[in-house]
GROMACS .gro file of C-alpha atoms in nm:
model
  257
    1ASP     CA    1   8.498 -10.388  15.864
    2ILE     CA    2   8.314 -10.238  15.624
    3LEU     CA    3   8.155  -9.832  15.567
    4VAL     CA    4   7.894  -9.732  15.355
    5CYS     CA    5   7.825  -9.340  15.403
    6ARG     CA    6   7.499  -9.238  15.213
    7SER     CA    7   7.598  -8.861  15.044
    8GLU     CA    8   7.392  -8.681  14.798
    9HIS     CA    9   7.774  -8.566  14.650
   10PRO     CA   10   8.083  -8.784  14.582
   11LEU     CA   11   8.338  -8.759  14.908
   12PRO     CA   12   8.610  -8.604  14.821
   13GLU     CA   13   8.997  -8.854  14.900
   14GLU     CA   14   9.089  -8.674  15.217
   15LEU     CA   15   8.763  -8.740  15.354
   16LYS     CA   16   8.730  -9.093  15.324
   17LYS     CA   17   9.137  -9.134  15.490
   18LYS     CA   18   8.979  -8.920  15.764
   19ILE     CA   19   8.709  -9.159  15.831
   20ALA     CA   20   8.879  -9.490  15.756
   21LEU     CA   21   9.140  -9.327  16.034
   22PHE     CA   22   8.895  -9.232  16.331
   23CYS     CA   23   8.650  -9.558  16.278
   24ASN     CA   24   8.997  -9.793  16.248
   25VAL     CA   25   8.922  -9.923  15.891
   26PRO     CA   26   9.081  -9.978  15.559
   27GLU     CA   27   9.035  -9.686  15.366
   28ASN     CA   28   8.946  -9.938  15.044
   29HIS     CA   29   8.671  -9.966  15.292
   30VAL     CA   30   8.515  -9.639  15.324
   31LEU     CA   31   8.207  -9.701  15.000
   32GLN     CA   32   8.032  -9.396  14.936
   33ASN     CA   33   7.657  -9.478  14.846
   34LEU     CA   34   7.530  -9.194  14.632
   35ASP     CA   35   7.166  -9.071  14.508
   36VAL     CA   36   7.055  -9.252  14.214
   37GLU     CA   37   6.795  -9.143  13.983
   38TYR     CA   38   6.576  -9.489  14.044
   39LEU     CA   39   6.577  -9.756  14.289
   40TYR     CA   40   6.745 -10.019  14.075
   41GLU     CA   41   7.051  -9.835  13.989
   42ALA     CA   42   7.150  -9.881  14.348
   43PRO     CA   43   7.370 -10.221  14.259
   44LEU     CA   44   7.477 -10.092  13.992
   45ALA     CA   45   7.634  -9.786  14.191
   46MET     CA   46   7.756  -9.991  14.485
   47GLU     CA   47   7.947 -10.241  14.200
   48LYS     CA   48   8.127  -9.903  14.160
   49GLU     CA   49   8.226  -9.910  14.474
   50HIS     CA   50   8.353 -10.249  14.449
   51LEU     CA   51   8.123 -10.365  14.700
   52ALA     CA   52   8.054 -10.719  14.614
   53GLN     CA   53   8.477 -10.738  14.577
   54VAL     CA   54   8.588 -10.594  14.954
   55VAL     CA   55   8.309 -10.818  15.105
   56CYS     CA   56   8.490 -11.104  14.974
   57GLU     CA   57   8.799 -11.040  15.068
   58SER     CA   58   8.673 -10.974  15.424
   59LEU     CA   59   8.525 -11.277  15.453
   60HIS     CA   60   8.849 -11.433  15.245
   61LEU     CA   61   8.665 -11.547  14.920
   62GLU     CA   62   8.703 -11.542  14.622
   63CYS     CA   63   8.557 -11.245  14.412
   64PRO     CA   64   8.454 -11.407  14.047
   65GLU     CA   65   8.342 -11.099  13.843
   66PRO     CA   66   7.919 -11.059  13.833
   67GLU     CA   67   7.763 -11.055  13.559
   68LEU     CA   68   7.517 -10.798  13.510
   69LYS     CA   69   7.402 -10.748  13.196
   70GLU     CA   70   7.072 -10.836  13.186
   71TRP     CA   71   7.026 -10.583  13.514
   72LYS     CA   72   7.234 -10.302  13.319
   73GLU     CA   73   6.970 -10.377  13.018
   74MET     CA   74   6.649 -10.359  13.281
   75VAL     CA   75   6.805 -10.046  13.436
   76TYR     CA   76   6.875  -9.921  13.053
   77ASN     CA   77   6.528 -10.025  12.949
   78LEU     CA   78   6.391  -9.857  13.251
   79LYS     CA   79   6.584  -9.504  13.230
   80HIS     CA   80   6.476  -9.506  12.755
   81PRO     CA   81   6.121  -9.577  12.734
   82LYS     CA   82   6.015  -9.581  12.356
   83GLY     CA   83   5.639  -9.512  12.536
   84LYS     CA   84   5.450  -9.424  12.780
   85VAL     CA   85   5.058  -9.569  12.865
   86GLU     CA   86   4.842  -9.479  13.160
   87ILE     CA   87   4.677  -9.725  13.421
   88ALA     CA   88   4.391  -9.656  13.587
   89ILE     CA   89   4.408  -9.816  13.942
   90VAL     CA   90   4.052  -9.826  14.092
   91GLY     CA   91   4.121  -9.880  14.470
   92LYS     CA   92   3.929  -9.760  14.804
   93TYR     CA   93   4.248  -9.738  14.930
   94ILE     CA   94   4.396  -9.484  14.733
   95GLN     CA   95   4.492  -9.226  14.952
   96LEU     CA   96   4.744  -9.466  15.099
   97HIS     CA   97   4.959  -9.644  14.788
   98ASP     CA   98   5.193  -9.806  14.969
   99ALA     CA   99   4.846 -10.006  15.023
  100TYR     CA  100   4.885 -10.108  14.621
  101LEU     CA  101   5.287 -10.121  14.622
  102SER     CA  102   5.360 -10.424  14.459
  103VAL     CA  103   5.020 -10.424  14.250
  104VAL     CA  104   5.213 -10.031  14.115
  105GLU     CA  105   5.661 -10.216  14.110
  106ALA     CA  106   5.454 -10.465  13.941
  107LEU     CA  107   5.320 -10.284  13.653
  108LYS     CA  108   5.628 -10.055  13.650
  109HIS     CA  109   5.784 -10.402  13.594
  110GLY     CA  110   5.584 -10.473  13.321
  111GLY     CA  111   5.630 -10.109  13.187
  112ILE     CA  112   6.033 -10.197  13.149
  113ALA     CA  113   5.975 -10.472  12.949
  114ALA     CA  114   5.707 -10.313  12.721
  115ARG     CA  115   6.060 -10.005  12.672
  116ALA     CA  116   5.698  -9.811  12.788
  117SER     CA  117   5.728  -9.603  13.101
  118VAL     CA  118   5.449  -9.644  13.293
  119LYS     CA  119   5.117  -9.324  13.425
  120ILE     CA  120   4.926  -9.431  13.735
  121ARG     CA  121   4.618  -9.278  13.769
  122TRP     CA  122   4.478  -9.328  14.090
  123VAL     CA  123   4.048  -9.363  14.134
  124ASP     CA  124   3.871  -9.367  14.404
  125ALA     CA  125   3.583  -9.686  14.346
  126GLU     CA  126   3.327  -9.474  14.513
  127GLU     CA  127   3.407  -9.219  14.407
  128VAL     CA  128   3.299  -9.369  14.030
  129GLU     CA  129   2.951  -9.482  14.188
  130GLU     CA  130   2.840  -9.108  14.249
  131LYS     CA  131   3.072  -8.967  13.942
  132GLY     CA  132   3.024  -9.235  13.754
  133ALA     CA  133   3.337  -9.406  13.501
  134ARG     CA  134   3.341  -9.233  13.194
  135PRO     CA  135   3.502  -8.901  13.337
  136LEU     CA  136   3.706  -9.069  13.539
  137LEU     CA  137   3.884  -9.321  13.355
  138ALA     CA  138   3.820  -9.124  13.019
  139GLY     CA  139   4.163  -9.194  12.816
  140VAL     CA  140   4.269  -9.429  13.013
  141ASP     CA  141   4.504  -9.724  12.875
  142GLY     CA  142   4.406 -10.027  13.108
  143ILE     CA  143   4.264 -10.071  13.377
  144LEU     CA  144   4.347 -10.262  13.720
  145VAL     CA  145   4.103 -10.325  13.985
  146PRO     CA  146   4.263 -10.484  14.265
  147GLY     CA  147   4.130 -10.633  14.572
  148GLY     CA  148   3.963 -10.481  14.926
  149PHE     CA  149   3.823 -10.620  15.233
  150GLY     CA  150   3.425 -10.518  15.256
  151THR     CA  151   3.129 -10.362  14.986
  152ARG     CA  152   3.248 -10.064  15.032
  153GLY     CA  153   3.336  -9.875  14.709
  154THR     CA  154   3.226 -10.279  14.519
  155GLU     CA  155   3.019 -10.078  14.281
  156GLY     CA  156   3.237  -9.832  14.152
  157LYS     CA  157   3.419 -10.130  14.084
  158ILE     CA  158   3.222 -10.295  13.899
  159ALA     CA  159   3.162 -10.012  13.717
  160ALA     CA  160   3.495  -9.965  13.626
  161ILE     CA  161   3.551 -10.311  13.521
  162GLN     CA  162   3.244 -10.271  13.232
  163TYR     CA  163   3.357  -9.977  13.151
  164ALA     CA  164   3.688 -10.170  13.040
  165ARG     CA  165   3.445 -10.375  12.803
  166GLU     CA  166   3.233 -10.100  12.669
  167GLN     CA  167   3.559  -9.945  12.592
  168LYS     CA  168   3.774 -10.293  12.513
  169LEU     CA  169   4.052 -10.181  12.703
  170PRO     CA  170   4.246 -10.466  12.845
  171PHE     CA  171   4.184 -10.480  13.193
  172LEU     CA  172   4.321 -10.746  13.484
  173GLY     CA  173   4.159 -10.816  13.852
  174ILE     CA  174   4.319 -10.901  14.153
  175CYS     CA  175   4.113 -11.085  14.410
  176LEU     CA  176   3.817 -10.918  14.445
  177GLY     CA  177   3.824 -10.754  14.102
  178MET     CA  178   3.909 -11.085  13.918
  179GLN     CA  179   3.600 -11.219  14.081
  180LEU     CA  180   3.318 -10.913  13.999
  181LEU     CA  181   3.377 -11.090  13.642
  182PHE     CA  182   3.178 -11.350  13.803
  183GLU     CA  183   2.769 -11.387  13.927
  184ARG     CA  184   2.860 -11.358  14.269
  185SER     CA  185   3.085 -11.411  14.569
  186ASP     CA  186   3.062 -11.486  14.929
  187GLU     CA  187   3.336 -11.263  14.984
  188THR     CA  188   3.099 -10.960  14.916
  189PRO     CA  189   2.756 -11.105  15.003
  190GLY     CA  190   2.486 -10.914  14.861
  191VAL     CA  191   2.624 -10.768  14.545
  192GLU     CA  192   2.593 -10.889  14.232
  193GLY     CA  193   2.849 -10.914  13.992
  194LEU     CA  194   2.908 -10.823  13.610
  195GLY     CA  195   2.898 -11.263  13.560
  196ILE     CA  196   3.053 -11.172  13.201
  197LEU     CA  197   3.158 -11.543  13.379
  198LYS     CA  198   2.981 -11.803  13.479
  199GLY     CA  199   3.067 -11.920  13.820
  200GLU     CA  200   3.078 -11.815  14.189
  201ILE     CA  201   3.327 -11.751  14.479
  202LEU     CA  202   3.234 -11.968  14.731
  203ARG     CA  203   3.457 -12.033  15.077
  204ILE     CA  204   3.699 -12.327  15.050
  205PRO     CA  205   3.428 -12.595  15.273
  206GLU     CA  206   3.651 -12.764  15.522
  207THR     CA  207   3.606 -13.113  15.374
  208PHE     CA  208   3.851 -13.034  15.125
  209GLY     CA  209   4.137 -13.082  15.371
  210LEU     CA  210   4.274 -12.809  15.376
  211LYS     CA  211   4.324 -12.555  15.586
  212ILE     CA  212   4.203 -12.198  15.598
  213PRO     CA  213   4.296 -11.933  15.434
  214HIS     CA  214   4.513 -12.185  15.248
  215MET     CA  215   4.860 -12.080  15.197
  216GLY     CA  216   5.149 -12.237  15.044
  217TRP     CA  217   5.237 -12.394  14.650
  218ASN     CA  218   5.019 -12.652  14.461
  219SER     CA  219   5.000 -12.787  14.155
  220LEU     CA  220   4.715 -12.751  13.923
  221ASN     CA  221   4.632 -13.072  13.751
  222PHE     CA  222   4.373 -12.935  13.462
  223HIS     CA  223   4.077 -13.158  13.345
  224GLY     CA  224   3.928 -13.003  13.016
  225ASN     CA  225   4.028 -12.785  12.732
  226GLY     CA  226   3.931 -12.396  12.846
  227LYS     CA  227   4.004 -12.094  12.708
  228LEU     CA  228   4.073 -11.942  13.080
  229PHE     CA  229   4.388 -12.232  13.084
  230LYS     CA  230   4.542 -12.167  12.719
  231GLY     CA  231   4.857 -12.082  12.742
  232LEU     CA  232   4.963 -12.275  13.033
  233PRO     CA  233   5.172 -12.528  13.094
  234SER     CA  234   5.109 -12.846  13.224
  235GLU     CA  235   5.057 -12.887  13.560
  236PRO     CA  236   5.142 -12.566  13.655
  237TYR     CA  237   5.312 -12.451  14.016
  238VAL     CA  238   5.131 -12.156  14.157
  239TYR     CA  239   5.139 -12.019  14.540
  240PHE     CA  240   4.785 -11.971  14.683
  241VAL     CA  241   4.692 -11.775  14.925
  242HIS     CA  242   4.345 -11.715  14.992
  243SER     CA  243   3.976 -11.906  15.159
  244TYR     CA  244   3.806 -11.920  14.832
  245TYR     CA  245   3.770 -12.074  14.483
  246LEU     CA  246   3.591 -11.986  14.162
  247LYS     CA  247   3.336 -12.298  14.148
  248ALA     CA  248   3.349 -12.346  13.795
  249CYS     CA  249   3.757 -12.408  13.765
  250LEU     CA  250   3.667 -12.732  13.929
  251LEU     CA  251   3.535 -12.856  13.585
  252TYR     CA  252   3.924 -12.834  13.507
  253THR     CA  253   4.130 -12.800  13.768
  254SER     CA  254   4.160 -12.920  14.110
  255PRO     CA  255   4.454 -12.878  14.312
  256SER     CA  256   4.698 -13.141  14.454
  257PRO     CA  257   4.876 -13.112  14.796
   0.00000   0.00000   0.00000
C-alpha cells in the first residue's frame, strides 16, 4: 500500500510516478526517505513526506495534526549546542563500542538537555592499570565507569574512580562501576573496593523470596533520611535487574514486590 524509498538524493516526480505505476500504488504513497545528519531528524523528515497522513488514510482513520514541538526543540538543541564536554568511559570492552551503546546514547541525551556537545574518550581499564590514570584521563570533564563481568580491568576502574575523586571530577558508576565505591563486592571476589562509601555488595539470598536474578518493577520504601536518597520522591517506582544488593541500603530502604 505504501512505498518508502531510501535515497541519498531527492526522487524526481517522474521517478515516483514510474515506481507507483509498476508497483500499483497511488503516486502520493511513494515517499522518499532521505539521508539525515542525525537519527532524530528522521521522524521530522518523514512527517514532511506526510507518512502519518498516508498511513491513516490507508487505514481509514482520522489523522490529527501531530504535536512535534518538543521533538523539534530537541533536534534544534542537538544541532546547535552552546558548549562541549568530554566524558571518559573507562571499561574493558571499549574495542566494541556497541557494548556501551545505551550508555553513549544516554550521555548524548544528557548533552542535548544541557545544550552541550558530548565527546566520548574511550579508555581501556587494563591500560589504566599499566600506565596510570593521569596520562589517560587528563583533561576530561567527567568520568563514567560502566559495569563488566569478572575481575579483569577492575584495578584500572578503581584507579579511574580515585582519579575522579582526587581531581574533583563528576563521576558516574554503573553496576560494578558503582559497586567499587564500597568496601567489597561478591561480584568481584578478592578485589577490595575504595571504601569511599561504607557497605558491601552481597548476592541476594533466596530467603528474600525473590527469583534470582531479580528483574522487574519495585517501589522503594525509605526508612531514614540518608543523603543518598535526597531529592528522590517518596516510594519511587524503579526497574531492578540484578542478583546483588547493597547491604548498607537496608538501613534505609527495602524493596516491595
